[in-house]
Short mmCIF file of C-alpha atoms and ligand atoms in Angstrom, two decimals:
data_model
loop_
_atom_site.label_atom_id
_atom_site.label_comp_id
_atom_site.label_asym_id
_atom_site.label_seq_id
_atom_site.Cartn_x
_atom_site.Cartn_y
_atom_site.Cartn_z
CA UNK A 1 -7.67 22.21 34.90
CA UNK A 2 -4.96 20.52 36.93
CA UNK A 3 -1.81 19.43 35.14
CA UNK A 4 -3.05 20.56 31.73
CA UNK A 5 0.56 20.62 30.61
CA UNK A 6 0.80 16.94 31.51
CA UNK A 7 -2.46 16.02 29.72
CA UNK A 8 -1.57 17.95 26.56
CA UNK A 9 2.19 17.58 26.65
CA UNK A 10 2.15 15.95 23.20
CA UNK A 11 0.81 19.23 21.78
CA UNK A 12 3.22 21.61 23.48
CA UNK A 13 5.97 22.75 21.11
CA UNK A 14 8.14 25.79 20.43
CA UNK A 15 6.95 28.27 17.80
CA UNK A 16 9.73 27.09 15.47
CA UNK A 17 8.56 23.49 15.80
CA UNK A 18 4.92 24.44 15.27
CA UNK A 19 5.45 26.33 12.02
CA UNK A 20 7.26 23.34 10.49
CA UNK A 21 3.81 21.77 10.08
CA UNK A 22 2.82 24.52 7.63
CA UNK A 23 3.36 23.60 3.97
CA UNK A 24 4.07 25.64 0.85
CA UNK A 25 0.82 26.82 -0.69
CA UNK A 26 -1.19 26.47 2.54
CA UNK A 27 -3.80 29.10 3.30
CA UNK A 28 -2.98 30.46 6.75
CA UNK A 29 -5.30 32.83 8.63
CA UNK A 30 -3.78 35.08 11.29
CA UNK A 31 -5.64 36.14 14.43
CA UNK A 32 -6.88 39.68 14.05
CA UNK A 33 -5.26 43.07 14.69
CA UNK A 34 -3.76 43.45 18.20
CA UNK A 35 -4.58 39.78 18.82
CA UNK A 36 -1.93 38.57 16.34
CA UNK A 37 0.26 35.77 17.75
CA UNK A 38 3.50 37.72 17.36
CA UNK A 39 5.90 34.94 18.39
CA UNK A 40 4.44 32.56 15.81
CA UNK A 41 4.59 35.25 13.11
CA UNK A 42 8.27 35.74 14.00
CA UNK A 43 8.82 31.97 13.77
CA UNK A 44 7.26 31.90 10.29
CA UNK A 45 9.71 34.59 9.24
CA UNK A 46 12.66 32.79 10.88
CA UNK A 47 11.77 29.62 8.96
CA UNK A 48 10.77 31.27 5.68
CA UNK A 49 13.26 29.32 3.58
CA UNK A 50 11.05 26.25 4.09
CA UNK A 51 8.13 27.79 2.20
CA UNK A 52 7.00 28.88 -1.20
CA UNK A 53 3.94 31.10 -1.49
CA UNK A 54 2.21 30.43 1.78
CA UNK A 55 -0.98 32.49 1.54
CA UNK A 56 -1.45 34.69 4.60
CA UNK A 57 -4.92 36.07 5.21
CA UNK A 58 -5.12 38.90 7.67
CA UNK A 59 -7.26 41.94 8.36
CA UNK A 60 -6.09 45.06 10.24
CA UNK A 61 -2.29 44.64 10.51
CA UNK A 62 -1.09 45.99 13.85
CA UNK A 63 2.17 44.01 13.95
CA UNK A 64 5.24 44.45 11.75
CA UNK A 65 3.64 42.91 8.65
CA UNK A 66 6.99 41.51 7.44
CA UNK A 67 5.21 38.67 5.64
CA UNK A 68 3.92 41.32 3.26
CA UNK A 69 7.26 42.93 2.52
CA UNK A 70 8.76 42.70 -0.96
CA UNK A 71 11.86 40.76 0.14
CA UNK A 72 9.57 37.97 1.39
CA UNK A 73 7.44 37.63 -1.75
CA UNK A 74 9.02 34.29 -2.69
CA UNK A 75 7.85 32.77 0.59
CA UNK A 76 4.55 34.48 1.36
CA UNK A 77 1.61 35.88 -0.54
CA UNK A 78 -0.61 38.30 1.36
CA UNK A 79 -4.35 38.18 0.82
CA UNK A 80 -5.80 41.11 2.71
CA UNK A 81 -9.31 42.07 3.76
CA UNK A 82 -8.15 45.35 5.33
CA UNK A 83 -4.93 47.16 4.45
CA UNK A 84 -2.64 49.09 6.75
CA UNK A 85 0.71 50.85 6.69
CA UNK A 86 2.79 47.66 6.61
CA UNK A 87 0.71 45.82 3.98
CA UNK A 88 -0.46 48.52 1.55
CA UNK A 89 2.48 48.16 -0.80
CA UNK A 90 1.91 44.40 -1.12
CA UNK A 91 -1.83 44.73 -1.63
CA UNK A 92 -1.40 47.29 -4.38
CA UNK A 93 1.69 45.59 -5.83
CA UNK A 94 2.41 42.31 -7.59
CA UNK A 95 2.95 40.23 -4.45
CA UNK A 96 -0.33 40.62 -2.63
CA UNK A 97 -4.02 41.22 -3.28
CA UNK A 98 -7.22 42.31 -1.61
CA UNK A 99 -10.49 40.40 -1.21
CA UNK A 100 -13.60 42.60 -0.99
CA UNK A 101 -16.24 41.38 1.46
CA UNK A 102 -18.70 42.58 4.05
CA UNK A 103 -17.10 41.73 7.39
CA UNK A 104 -20.07 39.70 8.65
CA UNK A 105 -19.85 37.40 5.62
CA UNK A 106 -16.14 36.60 5.92
CA UNK A 107 -16.56 33.52 8.17
CA UNK A 108 -18.76 31.93 5.49
CA UNK A 109 -15.81 32.13 3.09
CA UNK A 110 -13.66 30.20 5.57
CA UNK A 111 -16.01 27.23 5.82
CA UNK A 112 -14.81 23.88 4.48
CA UNK A 113 -16.33 23.79 1.00
CA UNK A 114 -16.55 27.59 1.10
CA UNK A 115 -14.68 29.94 -1.20
CA UNK A 116 -11.57 30.29 1.02
CA UNK A 117 -11.22 27.10 3.08
CA UNK A 118 -8.56 27.44 5.77
CA UNK A 119 -5.59 25.11 6.11
CA UNK A 120 -4.06 26.65 9.22
CA UNK A 121 -5.31 29.15 11.81
CA UNK A 122 -2.65 30.85 13.92
CA UNK A 123 -4.31 32.24 17.03
CA UNK A 124 -3.33 33.81 20.33
CA UNK A 125 -5.37 32.94 23.43
CA UNK A 126 -5.44 33.32 27.19
CA UNK A 127 -4.15 30.78 29.70
CA UNK A 128 -6.62 27.93 30.23
CA UNK A 129 -9.21 28.05 33.02
CA UNK A 130 -9.92 25.21 35.44
CA UNK A 131 -11.89 23.37 32.73
CA UNK A 132 -9.30 23.70 29.96
CA UNK A 133 -10.99 26.57 28.11
CA UNK A 134 -8.87 29.43 26.75
CA UNK A 135 -10.37 32.78 25.79
CA UNK A 136 -9.83 34.43 22.42
CA UNK A 137 -9.19 37.55 24.48
CA UNK A 138 -9.18 40.77 22.49
CA UNK A 139 -9.87 39.25 19.04
CA UNK A 140 -12.85 36.93 18.67
CA UNK A 141 -14.31 38.42 15.43
CA UNK A 142 -13.33 36.19 12.45
CA UNK A 143 -10.49 34.61 14.43
CA UNK A 144 -12.67 32.09 16.31
CA UNK A 145 -14.52 31.04 13.17
CA UNK A 146 -11.35 30.71 11.07
CA UNK A 147 -9.98 28.41 13.78
CA UNK A 148 -13.19 26.36 13.92
CA UNK A 149 -13.05 25.80 10.17
CA UNK A 150 -9.27 25.26 9.92
CA UNK A 151 -7.67 21.88 9.26
CA UNK A 152 -4.98 22.77 11.84
CA UNK A 153 -4.85 25.21 14.76
CA UNK A 154 -1.56 26.55 16.09
CA UNK A 155 -2.18 28.55 19.28
CA UNK A 156 0.06 30.83 21.26
CA UNK A 157 -0.98 30.79 24.90
CA UNK A 158 0.06 34.11 26.37
CA UNK A 159 -0.61 34.89 30.03
CA UNK A 160 -1.00 38.57 29.11
CA UNK A 161 -4.04 37.88 26.93
CA UNK A 162 -7.11 38.94 28.93
CA UNK A 163 -9.79 36.35 29.58
CA UNK A 164 -12.75 37.97 27.87
CA UNK A 165 -16.19 36.45 28.24
CA UNK A 166 -19.01 35.82 25.75
CA UNK A 167 -18.90 33.32 22.90
CA UNK A 168 -15.14 33.56 23.01
CA UNK A 169 -13.61 30.28 24.09
CA UNK A 170 -11.68 27.35 22.65
CA UNK A 171 -10.87 24.14 24.52
CA UNK A 172 -7.30 22.86 24.71
CA UNK A 173 -8.44 19.57 23.16
CA UNK A 174 -9.31 21.41 19.91
CA UNK A 175 -5.78 22.77 19.42
CA UNK A 176 -3.21 20.92 17.33
CA UNK A 177 -0.07 22.68 18.55
CA UNK A 178 0.32 24.79 21.67
CA UNK A 179 3.10 27.38 21.94
CA UNK A 180 3.47 28.77 25.44
CA UNK A 181 4.99 32.20 25.01
CA UNK A 182 4.33 35.30 27.12
CA UNK A 183 4.84 38.70 25.58
CA UNK A 184 3.07 42.07 25.73
CA UNK A 185 -0.12 42.22 23.66
CA UNK A 186 -0.06 44.71 20.76
CA UNK A 187 -1.64 48.05 21.64
CA UNK A 188 -3.25 50.86 19.68
CA UNK A 189 -1.64 54.28 20.11
CA UNK A 190 -4.42 56.70 21.02
CA UNK A 191 -5.27 58.98 18.09
CA UNK A 192 -4.69 62.74 18.31
CA UNK A 193 -7.91 64.65 18.83
CA UNK A 194 -7.55 68.16 17.41
CA UNK A 195 -10.00 71.07 17.13
CA UNK A 196 -11.50 69.67 13.88
CA UNK A 197 -12.21 66.28 15.46
CA UNK A 198 -13.72 68.00 18.51
CA UNK A 199 -16.16 70.00 16.34
CA UNK A 200 -17.11 66.84 14.45
CA UNK A 201 -17.52 65.00 17.76
CA UNK A 202 -19.84 67.73 19.02
CA UNK A 203 -22.06 67.55 15.91
CA UNK A 204 -22.22 63.74 16.12
CA UNK A 205 -23.09 63.91 19.81
CA UNK A 206 -26.03 66.19 18.93
CA UNK A 207 -27.47 63.28 16.91
CA UNK A 208 -27.20 60.84 19.84
CA UNK A 209 -30.03 60.51 22.35
CA UNK A 210 -30.26 58.99 25.83
CA UNK A 211 -30.81 55.24 25.57
CA UNK A 212 -29.17 54.84 22.12
CA UNK A 213 -26.98 51.82 21.34
CA UNK A 214 -23.75 52.81 19.61
CA UNK A 215 -21.31 51.36 17.10
CA UNK A 216 -18.04 53.25 16.91
CA UNK A 217 -15.60 52.87 14.04
CA UNK A 218 -11.88 53.24 14.28
CA UNK A 219 -9.86 56.46 14.71
CA UNK A 220 -9.84 59.92 16.20
CA UNK A 221 -13.44 60.81 15.38
CA UNK A 222 -15.19 58.06 17.38
CA UNK A 223 -12.91 58.93 20.31
CA UNK A 224 -13.81 62.61 19.95
CA UNK A 225 -17.52 61.73 19.86
CA UNK A 226 -17.19 59.86 23.15
CA UNK A 227 -15.77 62.91 24.91
CA UNK A 228 -19.02 64.79 24.15
CA UNK A 229 -21.32 62.11 25.54
CA UNK A 230 -20.60 62.65 29.23
CA UNK A 231 -24.05 64.14 29.91
CA UNK A 232 -26.00 61.33 28.18
CA UNK A 233 -27.74 58.53 30.02
CA UNK A 234 -28.19 54.77 29.54
CA UNK A 235 -26.13 54.41 26.38
CA UNK A 236 -25.37 50.92 25.08
CA UNK A 237 -22.62 49.39 22.97
CA UNK A 238 -23.03 46.92 20.10
CA UNK A 239 -19.88 47.48 18.05
CA UNK A 240 -17.44 45.67 15.80
CA UNK A 241 -14.68 47.07 18.02
CA UNK A 242 -14.18 49.38 20.98
CA UNK A 243 -11.20 51.24 22.36
CA UNK A 244 -10.20 53.02 25.58
CA UNK A 245 -12.77 55.84 25.32
CA UNK A 246 -15.63 53.43 26.01
CA UNK A 247 -14.10 52.39 29.36
CA UNK A 248 -14.16 56.01 30.61
CA UNK A 249 -17.87 56.28 29.78
CA UNK A 250 -18.68 52.95 31.43
CA UNK A 251 -16.86 54.03 34.59
CA UNK A 252 -18.70 57.38 34.50
CA UNK A 253 -22.04 55.49 34.38
CA UNK A 254 -22.97 56.90 30.94
CA UNK A 255 -22.74 53.53 29.20
CA UNK A 256 -24.75 51.00 31.22
CA UNK A 257 -26.46 49.04 28.42
CA UNK A 258 -29.71 49.15 30.43
CA UNK A 259 -31.93 50.27 27.53
CA UNK A 260 -30.67 47.72 25.03
CA UNK A 261 -33.37 45.62 23.42
CA UNK A 262 -31.06 42.60 23.03
CA UNK A 263 -28.09 41.63 25.22
CA UNK A 264 -29.30 44.01 27.94
CA UNK A 265 -26.60 44.96 30.43
CA UNK A 266 -23.75 43.90 28.13
CA UNK A 267 -21.39 45.63 25.72
CA UNK A 268 -21.31 43.34 22.66
CA UNK A 269 -18.06 43.54 20.71
CA UNK A 270 -16.11 41.65 18.01
CA UNK A 271 -12.60 42.83 18.86
CA UNK A 272 -10.71 45.29 21.02
CA UNK A 273 -7.83 47.62 20.24
CA UNK A 274 -6.50 49.96 22.88
CA UNK A 275 -4.09 50.33 25.76
CA UNK A 276 -3.47 48.12 28.79
CA UNK A 277 -6.26 50.08 30.51
CA UNK A 278 -8.81 48.55 28.12
CA UNK A 279 -7.26 45.08 28.31
CA UNK A 280 -7.31 45.15 32.14
CA UNK A 281 -10.92 46.35 32.16
CA UNK A 282 -12.27 43.54 30.00
CA UNK A 283 -10.38 40.77 31.82
CA UNK A 284 -12.95 38.40 33.35
CA UNK A 285 -15.56 41.19 33.15
CA UNK A 286 -19.09 39.89 32.44
CA UNK A 287 -20.29 43.34 31.31
CA UNK A 288 -18.23 43.15 28.09
CA UNK A 289 -18.85 40.14 25.85
CA UNK A 290 -16.86 39.21 22.76
CA UNK A 291 -18.66 37.32 20.00
CA UNK A 292 -17.83 36.11 16.49
CA UNK A 293 -18.29 38.64 13.71
CA UNK A 294 -21.13 36.76 11.99
CA UNK A 295 -23.17 37.63 15.10
CA UNK A 296 -21.86 41.09 16.08
CA UNK A 297 -21.86 42.49 12.53
CA UNK A 298 -24.88 40.70 11.10
CA UNK A 299 -27.26 43.46 9.97
CA UNK A 300 -30.28 41.42 11.20
CA UNK A 301 -28.74 41.19 14.69
CA UNK A 302 -27.65 44.84 14.72
CA UNK A 303 -31.17 45.86 13.67
CA UNK A 304 -32.69 44.14 16.71
CA UNK A 305 -31.12 46.88 18.82
CA UNK A 306 -33.67 49.68 18.82
CA UNK A 307 -32.20 53.19 18.46
CA UNK A 308 -28.99 51.80 16.99
CA UNK A 309 -26.55 54.55 15.92
CA UNK A 310 -23.46 53.77 13.81
CA UNK A 311 -20.56 56.21 13.51
CA UNK A 312 -17.93 55.60 10.84
CA UNK A 313 -15.54 57.64 8.75
CA UNK A 314 -14.70 58.13 5.07
CA UNK A 315 -11.96 59.22 2.71
CA UNK A 316 -14.25 60.81 0.09
CA UNK A 317 -17.94 61.54 -0.34
CA UNK A 318 -19.41 62.57 -3.68
CA UNK A 319 -22.31 64.95 -4.11
CA UNK A 320 -24.76 62.06 -4.52
CA UNK A 321 -23.71 60.71 -1.11
CA UNK A 322 -21.60 57.76 -2.30
CA UNK A 323 -19.04 56.96 0.39
CA UNK A 324 -15.50 55.85 -0.34
CA UNK A 325 -14.02 54.70 2.97
CA UNK A 326 -11.24 52.45 1.72
CA UNK A 327 -9.31 53.64 -1.33
CA UNK A 328 -7.34 56.66 -2.43
CA UNK A 329 -8.04 56.72 -6.14
CA UNK A 330 -7.45 53.18 -7.37
CA UNK A 331 -5.13 52.32 -4.46
CA UNK A 332 -6.57 50.17 -1.69
CA UNK A 333 -5.99 52.07 1.57
CA UNK A 334 -7.92 50.10 4.20
CA UNK A 335 -11.02 47.93 3.73
CA UNK A 336 -14.79 47.73 3.88
CA UNK A 337 -14.67 46.42 7.44
CA UNK A 338 -18.03 46.58 9.15
CA UNK A 339 -19.10 49.94 7.81
CA UNK A 340 -21.90 48.70 5.57
CA UNK A 341 -22.94 45.96 8.02
CA UNK A 342 -23.63 48.62 10.63
CA UNK A 343 -25.11 51.24 8.32
CA UNK A 344 -27.63 48.67 7.08
CA UNK A 345 -28.31 47.34 10.58
CA UNK A 346 -28.82 50.85 11.95
CA UNK A 347 -31.11 51.70 9.05
CA UNK A 348 -33.32 48.67 9.79
CA UNK A 349 -33.31 49.37 13.54
CA UNK A 350 -36.43 51.02 14.99
CA UNK A 351 -35.30 54.58 15.73
CA UNK A 352 -31.86 53.84 14.19
CA UNK A 353 -29.51 56.32 12.50
CA UNK A 354 -26.14 56.07 10.75
CA UNK A 355 -23.48 58.73 10.67
CA UNK A 356 -20.46 59.15 8.40
CA UNK A 357 -18.16 61.66 10.08
CA UNK A 358 -14.94 63.04 8.61
CA UNK A 359 -12.86 66.21 8.40
CA UNK A 360 -13.89 68.31 5.38
CA UNK A 361 -10.35 68.30 3.95
CA UNK A 362 -7.23 66.13 3.73
CA UNK A 363 -3.54 66.80 3.00
CA UNK A 364 -3.30 69.87 5.24
CA UNK A 365 -6.42 71.45 3.80
CA UNK A 366 -5.34 71.17 0.15
CA UNK A 367 -7.92 68.51 -0.84
CA UNK A 368 -11.69 68.56 -0.29
CA UNK A 369 -13.05 65.22 0.90
CA UNK A 370 -16.45 66.25 -0.44
CA UNK A 371 -16.20 66.03 -4.23
CA UNK A 372 -18.40 66.24 -7.30
CA UNK A 373 -17.23 62.77 -8.43
CA UNK A 374 -15.18 60.17 -6.58
CA UNK A 375 -11.61 59.95 -7.88
CA UNK A 376 -11.11 57.65 -10.87
CA UNK A 377 -10.75 54.04 -9.70
CA UNK A 378 -12.18 54.73 -6.21
CA UNK A 379 -14.25 52.21 -4.34
CA UNK A 380 -17.85 52.83 -3.36
CA UNK A 381 -17.92 51.40 0.16
CA UNK A 382 -21.40 52.63 1.12
CA UNK A 383 -23.93 53.28 -1.63
CA UNK A 384 -25.94 56.46 -1.94
CA UNK A 385 -29.04 54.41 -1.08
CA UNK A 386 -27.59 53.44 2.29
CA UNK A 387 -26.10 56.75 3.40
CA UNK A 388 -27.94 58.69 6.12
CA UNK A 389 -26.14 61.55 7.96
CA UNK A 390 -22.78 63.00 6.84
CA UNK A 391 -20.96 65.18 9.37
CA UNK A 392 -17.91 67.46 9.01
CA UNK A 393 -16.57 70.22 11.24
CA UNK A 394 -18.96 72.54 9.33
CA UNK A 395 -22.16 70.75 10.25
CA UNK A 396 -24.55 67.93 9.46
CA UNK A 397 -26.00 66.92 6.06
CA UNK A 398 -29.05 64.69 6.33
CA UNK A 399 -29.29 62.76 3.06
CA UNK A 400 -31.96 60.04 3.48
CA UNK A 401 -35.07 61.00 1.55
CA UNK A 402 -33.30 63.83 -0.27
CA UNK A 403 -33.10 64.20 -4.07
CA UNK A 404 -29.77 64.37 -5.87
CA UNK A 405 -30.02 68.16 -6.09
CA UNK A 406 -30.92 68.47 -2.39
CA UNK A 407 -28.05 66.15 -1.47
CA UNK A 408 -25.56 68.23 -3.47
CA UNK A 409 -26.76 71.39 -1.70
CA UNK A 410 -26.61 69.81 1.76
CA UNK A 411 -23.11 68.41 1.17
CA UNK A 412 -21.73 71.65 -0.29
CA UNK A 413 -22.98 73.42 2.87
CA UNK A 414 -20.73 71.23 5.06
CA UNK A 415 -17.71 71.29 2.69
CA UNK A 416 -14.75 73.48 3.62
CA UNK A 417 -15.56 77.10 2.64
CA UNK A 418 -12.49 77.19 0.34
CA UNK A 419 -14.08 74.53 -1.89
CA UNK A 420 -17.75 75.50 -1.82
CA UNK A 421 -17.62 77.84 -4.85
CA UNK A 422 -15.97 75.25 -7.11
CA UNK A 423 -18.31 72.50 -5.90
CA UNK A 424 -21.31 74.74 -6.55
CA UNK A 425 -20.05 75.49 -10.08
CA UNK A 426 -19.61 71.76 -10.78
CA UNK A 427 -23.03 70.94 -9.33
CA UNK A 428 -24.67 73.64 -11.45
CA UNK A 429 -23.04 72.17 -14.56
CA UNK A 430 -24.92 68.97 -13.79
CA UNK A 431 -28.18 70.22 -12.30
CA UNK A 432 -28.60 73.65 -14.02
CA UNK A 433 -30.15 74.89 -10.79
CA UNK A 434 -29.73 74.01 -7.12
CA UNK A 435 -33.08 75.47 -6.08
N1 COA B 1 -7.60 62.09 -0.76
C1 COA B 1 -6.30 61.84 -0.51
N2 COA B 1 -5.83 61.50 0.70
C2 COA B 1 -6.72 61.41 1.70
C3 COA B 1 -8.09 61.66 1.52
C4 COA B 1 -8.51 62.01 0.22
N3 COA B 1 -9.79 62.26 -0.02
N4 COA B 1 -8.72 61.50 2.70
C5 COA B 1 -7.80 61.16 3.61
N5 COA B 1 -6.59 61.10 3.00
C6 COA B 1 -5.32 60.76 3.64
C7 COA B 1 -5.10 61.57 4.91
O1 COA B 1 -4.47 62.80 4.63
C8 COA B 1 -4.23 60.64 5.73
O2 COA B 1 -2.91 60.71 5.22
P1 COA B 1 -1.66 60.67 6.22
O3 COA B 1 -1.72 59.31 6.87
O4 COA B 1 -0.50 60.86 5.31
O5 COA B 1 -1.90 61.80 7.18
C9 COA B 1 -4.77 59.26 5.35
O6 COA B 1 -5.42 59.40 4.08
C10 COA B 1 -5.77 58.71 6.36
O7 COA B 1 -6.81 59.64 6.54
P2 COA B 1 -7.49 59.85 7.97
O8 COA B 1 -8.60 60.82 7.78
O9 COA B 1 -6.47 60.16 9.03
O10 COA B 1 -8.03 58.39 8.21
P3 COA B 1 -8.59 57.71 9.54
O11 COA B 1 -7.49 57.07 10.28
O12 COA B 1 -9.50 58.62 10.29
O13 COA B 1 -9.45 56.53 8.88
C11 COA B 1 -10.84 55.61 7.17
C12 COA B 1 -10.51 56.84 8.01
C13 COA B 1 -12.04 55.95 6.33
C14 COA B 1 -9.67 55.22 6.29
C15 COA B 1 -11.17 54.43 8.17
O14 COA B 1 -12.22 54.81 9.00
C16 COA B 1 -11.56 53.18 7.41
O15 COA B 1 -10.70 52.45 6.97
N6 COA B 1 -12.89 52.90 7.28
C17 COA B 1 -13.41 51.76 6.55
C18 COA B 1 -13.90 50.64 7.44
C19 COA B 1 -14.86 51.06 8.49
O16 COA B 1 -15.52 52.06 8.42
N7 COA B 1 -14.96 50.24 9.48
C20 COA B 1 -15.87 50.53 10.58
C21 COA B 1 -15.89 49.58 11.65
S1 COA B 1 -14.30 49.51 12.53
#
């Protein structure tokens, strides 16, 4: 679009000018994860004295999260759907809170007349194309839908935001205030893959077949799984998010999306978190499409992929197979995210499987993650009815179709050897026999 700055000059403002249109008590939704509009967040903080209790809704916090710090509680109130290092204290303290929800259902909450109508969406987007369309870049997920439902959109146009394709665009005419500000996009530091993660990755890879479509959760384990898939053929991606590891497998010809039953030939993704390598790869690349989360994570859509395999992690698993993936005791650690969306979608998919993969212990081996009962106050993220395979560095427990006693036996067999005796004793107290 020629002279877009001329056409939309009435909308172009500095970040400090833009945030002056936000009022005390407004509900403000931030663009997701590495897609956060950092300059506008900084402007909110610079101008904080103007506000009282602006509600900030955000998911995975990859920026500084200063809006959730105690010294800013007078100005901001953080309503989280997914905690992280910078927001955990607020969520579990008196100056923040957490809203439980399946990820695919979040956009419905944001609708006008919905449960959490949005006053302001603060988004970060690519430079406009010749027709005036900007791409949501690395975060389409809930971000696009929050913006579509918001009473006001403040957008940071950043030339470093890749132009991703798919259902991932907004037109300049829809924006209320445009802040032109170039700065590096937030990146995800690659996780450390140790021997434990490698063993887990190897077991997970043994459950994956040529032609499967994969969802990969966040963290070291999905990355480790990818390193063991180099000999597979015609894998596909339909995933809430992807990171750098997927690019290596696309370039190696392992992921080609050719056997997918929907969206053939395309990786379908909600958001991206990785290094510049990933961001460069997806720029203007028709083989990777970003879509809103009510499509990517909808179990009915996921299920239309035959041979759908989901791989996610957990903090604790009890001997019935209940999965806690988001709290440590009563303290909210992360969030439900798309775990259940994908486990249910994979379960309904013809030939589908779901995997929960985690190290057998935490805290340097002092705590077993497989337990008789979840810790008091813990969240059940995935129910025992939904769980399918559980994998640790000691093997694979297949739980679907198994009785409670059989589940206990299968899970004890993949617990760390140091904890098996105690777990067996506790299980026998309940079941009298494990035979
Ligand atoms: N008891 C106490 N502490 C525990 C624990 C337990 N049972 N299990 C883990 N921890 C601690 C670890 O020691 C670690 O502490 P540290 O940061 O001090 O080292 C911390 O909790 C995180 O554990 P880790 O195993 O490194 O987590 P991770 O980064 O691999 O993430 C989940 C695992 C489950 C938190 C993460 O996958 C998640 O949030 N999942 C829910 C949403 C989801 O699955 N989304 C999928 C689509 S993206």
